[in-house]
Structure formats: structure tokens, C-alpha cells
Amino acid sequence: MLRLITALLLTTCIAFSQVLNTSEAFDIKHKINTDGVEFSFKFGENIYIYKDTFNILLDGKNINNSLDMPPHEQSGEYNIIFKEFSLLVPKNLLQNDISTITLNYQGCAKNGICYRPQTKIYTISHKNGELKASEQAENTSEEVSELADDERIANELKDTNFILSLATFFGYGLLLALTPCIFPMIPILSSIIISKGGSQLETWRGFVLSLVYVVAMSLAYALAGVVASFLGLGLGGMLQNGWVLGSFALVFIGLAFSMFGFYDLRLPAKFENFISKRSQGKSSLFGVFIMGFAAALVVSPCVAAPLAGALLYIAQSGNALYGGLMLFVMGLGMGIPLLVIGASSGKILPKPGEWMDAIKAAFGFLMLAMAVWLLARTLGSGFELAGYGVIGVFMAVFFGAFEPASSAKQRVKKAIFLLLFIYSAMLLVGAFSGAKDPLKPLANFNQNTNSKEIQNELNFRSITNPTELKQAIQIAQKPVMIDFYADWCASCKELESITFTDQAVAKRLKEFELIRIDVTKQSSENDAILKEFSLIDPPALLFFKNGEQLSSKRIIGFISPEKFLEKISGI
């Protein structure tokens, strides 16, 4: 197992060790000659910049039309400059004694890596007919406080020592463990422990199973994060398609029916005997490892500020090993609740017998619910509510909701499952009424609910391609908020149901033009929009004013109504 983990980490480092950092990708030099100030641009291998982002400002005024701009070529929807070139700012434009030339540009590599927008500022002294030029040093000390959360974390990774960074990202993982991202992992791990023997397991054995699961989960976050940051898109999003989700849903259905006792999931007898002799139980650990690795990729694709910050750092610096280790440690922090469950399995689970069979059946229904939850990402909220409703009805009947009860204990049990039956029926009714939230299945029957009124008032405009988005930002008469959303994103739904339905937030958002980019389904246009704004996956909220992005207001992940209002103050 250790050799497998080491090999995967080494493979990642080798695969991405050649990624160029910003200074290597864009090498800009300047020199004075008799005609003016000449800037030479040299690109790293397979690097290019976007023509639309390349602007030269003289004392704050765009002078592109006054210069001999470099040639460009069409690449898809964009015009790009990919050949090295020199650019002369003529002396006759430099009339002031002291002038400032600002170079703005943004580029990518042909393998999909995109760099953040870059700015270089030069001070030009023009006295007694002589020119002198000097590049201004970047003033990062004043900018750090104005960076978005993900940018701030990326900068912290650059400036903080290794041990402190590890501790910080472990703490971020603990915080993420309190979000919906980690919840789906709990029934999966619990069902694994149940299937391996339940309370017959010694405490150390349950802990080992959960540790292998958490290490696999952490490694998946690290590898997926490194790959995603270099490809310029979220690997989690790539996995959110019908074929992948359907395959994993079938796995959960298969696990569920094994919990019901229809069959035992076992390897062929000869192969199992061979494995047991050779590995003495390691094969089961390998299965747990594979389950943890796969579940992390498919079950819980969440992006929060710590994760986005680490991805941004990797993309900017090219340091895959350092960034990957931070993500791995963050995954370990996220897995602490799972380790607690594994370590206590021998104490909290019942002894073998009738109760154990009941617990296994309950986890079987949980596995079916997980299958519905996965498929709902492509089939929609209506399917999700209907699926939960059907499962709840079967579960209530299975556990005796309509059977006679002779003892007080049986009557309590019957009452509990009758309530489950009623709630499941409400879910079915809600599904056909168009409800979306399993916690509010009958919301559509109450026309006076505040949240429904607020959601109707918040008129999000849906945009699906980069060109239309740019036009909408430029012609907007009000500040713009762009909401990057996906049906499979738990934090996106939290934003929608908690933050945006807050009355104070809704009132404030009336002052904005609201745009929603739905990236539920992977497409070239969605990938292009995400790459345009250096995003990996949703949720993300971006703000624009007068056509310019307010980078310091950028929000990654869920944010409470109070903090949201604080964040957007001053726009």
C-alpha cells in the first residue's frame, strides 16, 4: 500500500515538473534606443498571450492604436499572439518629463495551463532629450489584504515556511469536514466497516480500515487538484457526466443488495485463496483504498477557498510537489471525522444477530440513497425527491411501519417508521409539484413563503458562452455578480437556499445585474468560461463594476449571509 501511494505521488511530480512559472513563461526586457523605449517579449515553450488582454497604457491612456502591434492568429474563439516580438514606444509619445508605461497581458500554455492576468509598470524619465527607463517593483505588501480568499491563500503558500503551511492546510481540512462535502463519505465508510464484520472488528482494525480510506481520499484530492490546476478545469466537473455517475450508482446499488443479504460480494474462490495466502488480508485493504480514492473524486467534488488557493498556487508556481502535499494534508484533516467513526466502530455498533442484520439493511437503504444522489446530478431535483421518497416507503415497510405492535418498544419503532413513511409520501408529492429541496418538499404549495418570493425576485440571467458573457459585463448599467453553479455542487445549493434567500442579501442584490453560469454539464464553452476566470470548479461568485473585475471581492465556496454582505460592501 505504501509503495502504491509513493508511486502515485512520484508519478504526479514527474508528470508536472516541467510546468513553467510566470517569469519563465513570459520573459520581458526593455531597453532605450534612439527611437524610444523598446520592449522585447520572449515566451516559454508552447506559451501564448491573448490579443484582447494585451494593452499598453501611457500615463493611464491606452496607446495600442499608436503602436506597431505584433501579428496574431485565430485560435478557436480567441485571437492569440504566440511568436516572440519586440514593441517600440516612440520617443515622440513621451512628452512629459516623467511618464509611466503599463503593460497588461494574460496568457496560457497549449496544454491548457492558464496564468493569471499580469501587469508590469515602467517609469520613463525624459530630460534634456535623453530617456531613462526603470521597472517598478511589485508592491505586494499593500495588495495582500485586497486579494480574494483564494489569492490570499496562494500568496501565503509562497511566503510561509513548509511546516506552518502543512499545519495551516490541516486546519483548513478540519473546517471543510464541517461542510456538506464530507457528509456523503460517512455512510460509505460505515457500510464498509459493517460489511467487514461490524462489531466483531477490533478497534484497531476499524481504525486501519478508516485510515486506508482517508489516505486514499486525501491522495485523490491531491492528484485531482494538481491535474485540475494544470489543465485549467476541475477534474471533479469532468467526472460529473451520466456514464461515470451511472457506473458509480450501479456500484452503490450492488453494495446495497449485498447488505440486504441477496448475495455476498466475493472474489472467485481460487483467486481469493491465492490473495489471502500471499497478502494475509491486504487485499481487503486494497479494496477499501480503491473505494476511498474513487469516492473522493465522484461523491464529493467541492471547491472552497483553501482548495482553490492551493490550486492557484500550483498553477502560478508550477510547484506540483509542494502544492500536492498541501492538498494531501488538507484531505487528512477532512478525514478526521471518518477516523473517529472507524476507531469507535467496535463500541458503537451492535453485536452480531438480529440488530446487526437490521443495521446492515439500514446501510443498504443508505447505499440506495447514495445512488439516487449521484444520478440526480444529471437527472435533476425531481428525480432526487422521487427517489428518496420511494426508498423511504420501502424502508418504512421493511422495518414494520404497518405491522402489529405488542410491546412499548415495538410501538415506538412503528411510530418512527410511520413518520418516515409520511415524510417519504411528502417527498413523492413534492417531486411531482416541482419542489427542489428535500427538506422543504411541500414548499410549492405555500405561495406566501418568503424564500419563494425572494427567489422569484432574484432574476438571474443564464449565459452559456464567453462572448455573450463579455458583452453582458461591458454593457451592464449596474455592478454585475456572476454565480458559477452546478447541480452536483453541495455548496452551490447552500448559497442558493441560505445566502440568497436572506432578506438583507436579496435587497442588496437588487442593486446588481445577476448572471448565472451553469456548469453542471461539461462542455467546451463551460470549460472556456472557467479558464477565462482562472476557476477550477464551482461555487464561485465574481463581481464586476464598469466592466472591470473586482478581484478582491471574489468569493470561492459557501459564505454566510452576514459575511456576504460584509464582503460586497463598498461596491
Short mmCIF file of N, CA, C and O in Angstrom, two decimals, residues 77-78 463-474 482 484 517 523-533:
data_model
loop_
_atom_site.label_atom_id
_atom_site.label_comp_id
_atom_site.label_asym_id
_atom_site.label_seq_id
_atom_site.Cartn_x
_atom_site.Cartn_y
_atom_site.Cartn_z
N GLU A 77 -12.21 30.70 -30.54
CA GLU A 77 -12.93 31.97 -30.44
C GLU A 77 -12.00 33.14 -30.12
O GLU A 77 -12.44 34.28 -30.01
N TYR A 78 -10.70 32.86 -29.96
CA TYR A 78 -9.79 33.90 -29.48
C TYR A 78 -8.69 34.19 -30.50
O TYR A 78 -8.29 33.34 -31.30
N ILE A 463 -26.27 32.58 -18.93
CA ILE A 463 -25.37 32.80 -20.06
C ILE A 463 -24.53 31.53 -20.26
O ILE A 463 -24.06 30.92 -19.29
N THR A 464 -24.31 31.17 -21.52
CA THR A 464 -23.67 29.88 -21.80
C THR A 464 -22.39 29.97 -22.62
O THR A 464 -21.77 28.94 -22.87
N ASN A 465 -21.99 31.17 -23.07
CA ASN A 465 -20.76 31.22 -23.86
C ASN A 465 -19.95 32.47 -23.50
O ASN A 465 -20.51 33.48 -23.06
N PRO A 466 -18.63 32.42 -23.67
CA PRO A 466 -17.74 33.51 -23.25
C PRO A 466 -18.02 34.84 -23.93
O PRO A 466 -17.95 35.89 -23.29
N THR A 467 -18.35 34.82 -25.21
CA THR A 467 -18.59 36.06 -25.94
C THR A 467 -19.79 36.81 -25.39
O THR A 467 -19.74 38.02 -25.15
N GLU A 468 -20.89 36.08 -25.17
CA GLU A 468 -22.09 36.70 -24.61
C GLU A 468 -21.83 37.24 -23.22
O GLU A 468 -22.33 38.30 -22.84
N LEU A 469 -21.01 36.52 -22.44
CA LEU A 469 -20.70 36.96 -21.08
C LEU A 469 -19.91 38.27 -21.11
O LEU A 469 -20.21 39.20 -20.34
N LYS A 470 -18.92 38.37 -21.98
CA LYS A 470 -18.13 39.60 -22.07
C LYS A 470 -19.00 40.79 -22.45
O LYS A 470 -18.87 41.88 -21.90
N GLN A 471 -19.91 40.57 -23.40
CA GLN A 471 -20.80 41.64 -23.82
C GLN A 471 -21.70 42.09 -22.68
O GLN A 471 -21.92 43.29 -22.47
N ALA A 472 -22.22 41.11 -21.92
CA ALA A 472 -23.12 41.44 -20.82
C ALA A 472 -22.41 42.27 -19.75
O ALA A 472 -22.98 43.20 -19.18
N ILE A 473 -21.14 41.93 -19.49
CA ILE A 473 -20.37 42.67 -18.49
C ILE A 473 -20.11 44.10 -18.96
O ILE A 473 -20.21 45.05 -18.18
N GLN A 474 -19.79 44.26 -20.24
CA GLN A 474 -19.42 45.58 -20.75
C GLN A 474 -20.61 46.53 -20.84
O GLN A 474 -20.47 47.74 -20.62
N ILE A 482 -21.58 37.44 -10.96
CA ILE A 482 -21.65 36.19 -11.72
C ILE A 482 -21.60 35.02 -10.75
O ILE A 482 -20.66 34.91 -9.96
N PHE A 484 -21.25 31.09 -10.45
CA PHE A 484 -20.90 29.82 -11.09
C PHE A 484 -21.55 28.69 -10.30
O PHE A 484 -21.25 28.50 -9.11
N ILE A 517 -23.81 31.19 -14.44
CA ILE A 517 -23.14 30.27 -15.36
C ILE A 517 -23.33 28.86 -14.81
O ILE A 517 -22.74 28.50 -13.80
N SER A 523 -18.75 21.03 -20.97
CA SER A 523 -18.78 21.41 -22.38
C SER A 523 -17.58 22.31 -22.64
O SER A 523 -16.99 22.87 -21.72
N SER A 524 -17.23 22.46 -23.91
CA SER A 524 -16.08 23.30 -24.26
C SER A 524 -16.34 24.75 -23.87
O SER A 524 -15.41 25.46 -23.45
N GLU A 525 -17.59 25.21 -23.99
CA GLU A 525 -17.90 26.59 -23.64
C GLU A 525 -17.79 26.81 -22.13
O GLU A 525 -17.25 27.82 -21.68
N ASN A 526 -18.31 25.85 -21.33
CA ASN A 526 -18.17 25.97 -19.87
C ASN A 526 -16.71 25.95 -19.45
O ASN A 526 -16.29 26.72 -18.58
N ASP A 527 -15.93 25.06 -20.07
CA ASP A 527 -14.50 24.99 -19.75
C ASP A 527 -13.80 26.30 -20.09
O ASP A 527 -12.93 26.77 -19.35
N ALA A 528 -14.20 26.91 -21.22
CA ALA A 528 -13.58 28.16 -21.64
C ALA A 528 -13.89 29.29 -20.66
O ALA A 528 -13.02 30.11 -20.34
N ILE A 529 -15.14 29.33 -20.16
CA ILE A 529 -15.51 30.38 -19.20
C ILE A 529 -14.77 30.19 -17.89
O ILE A 529 -14.25 31.14 -17.30
N LEU A 530 -14.69 28.95 -17.40
CA LEU A 530 -13.94 28.69 -16.17
C LEU A 530 -12.48 29.08 -16.33
O LEU A 530 -11.88 29.70 -15.45
N LYS A 531 -11.90 28.71 -17.46
CA LYS A 531 -10.48 29.01 -17.70
C LYS A 531 -10.26 30.51 -17.80
O LYS A 531 -9.25 31.04 -17.33
N GLU A 532 -11.22 31.21 -18.40
CA GLU A 532 -11.12 32.66 -18.57
C GLU A 532 -10.92 33.37 -17.23
O GLU A 532 -10.18 34.35 -17.12
N PHE A 533 -11.57 32.84 -16.18
CA PHE A 533 -11.51 33.48 -14.87
C PHE A 533 -10.66 32.70 -13.87
O PHE A 533 -10.77 32.90 -12.67
#
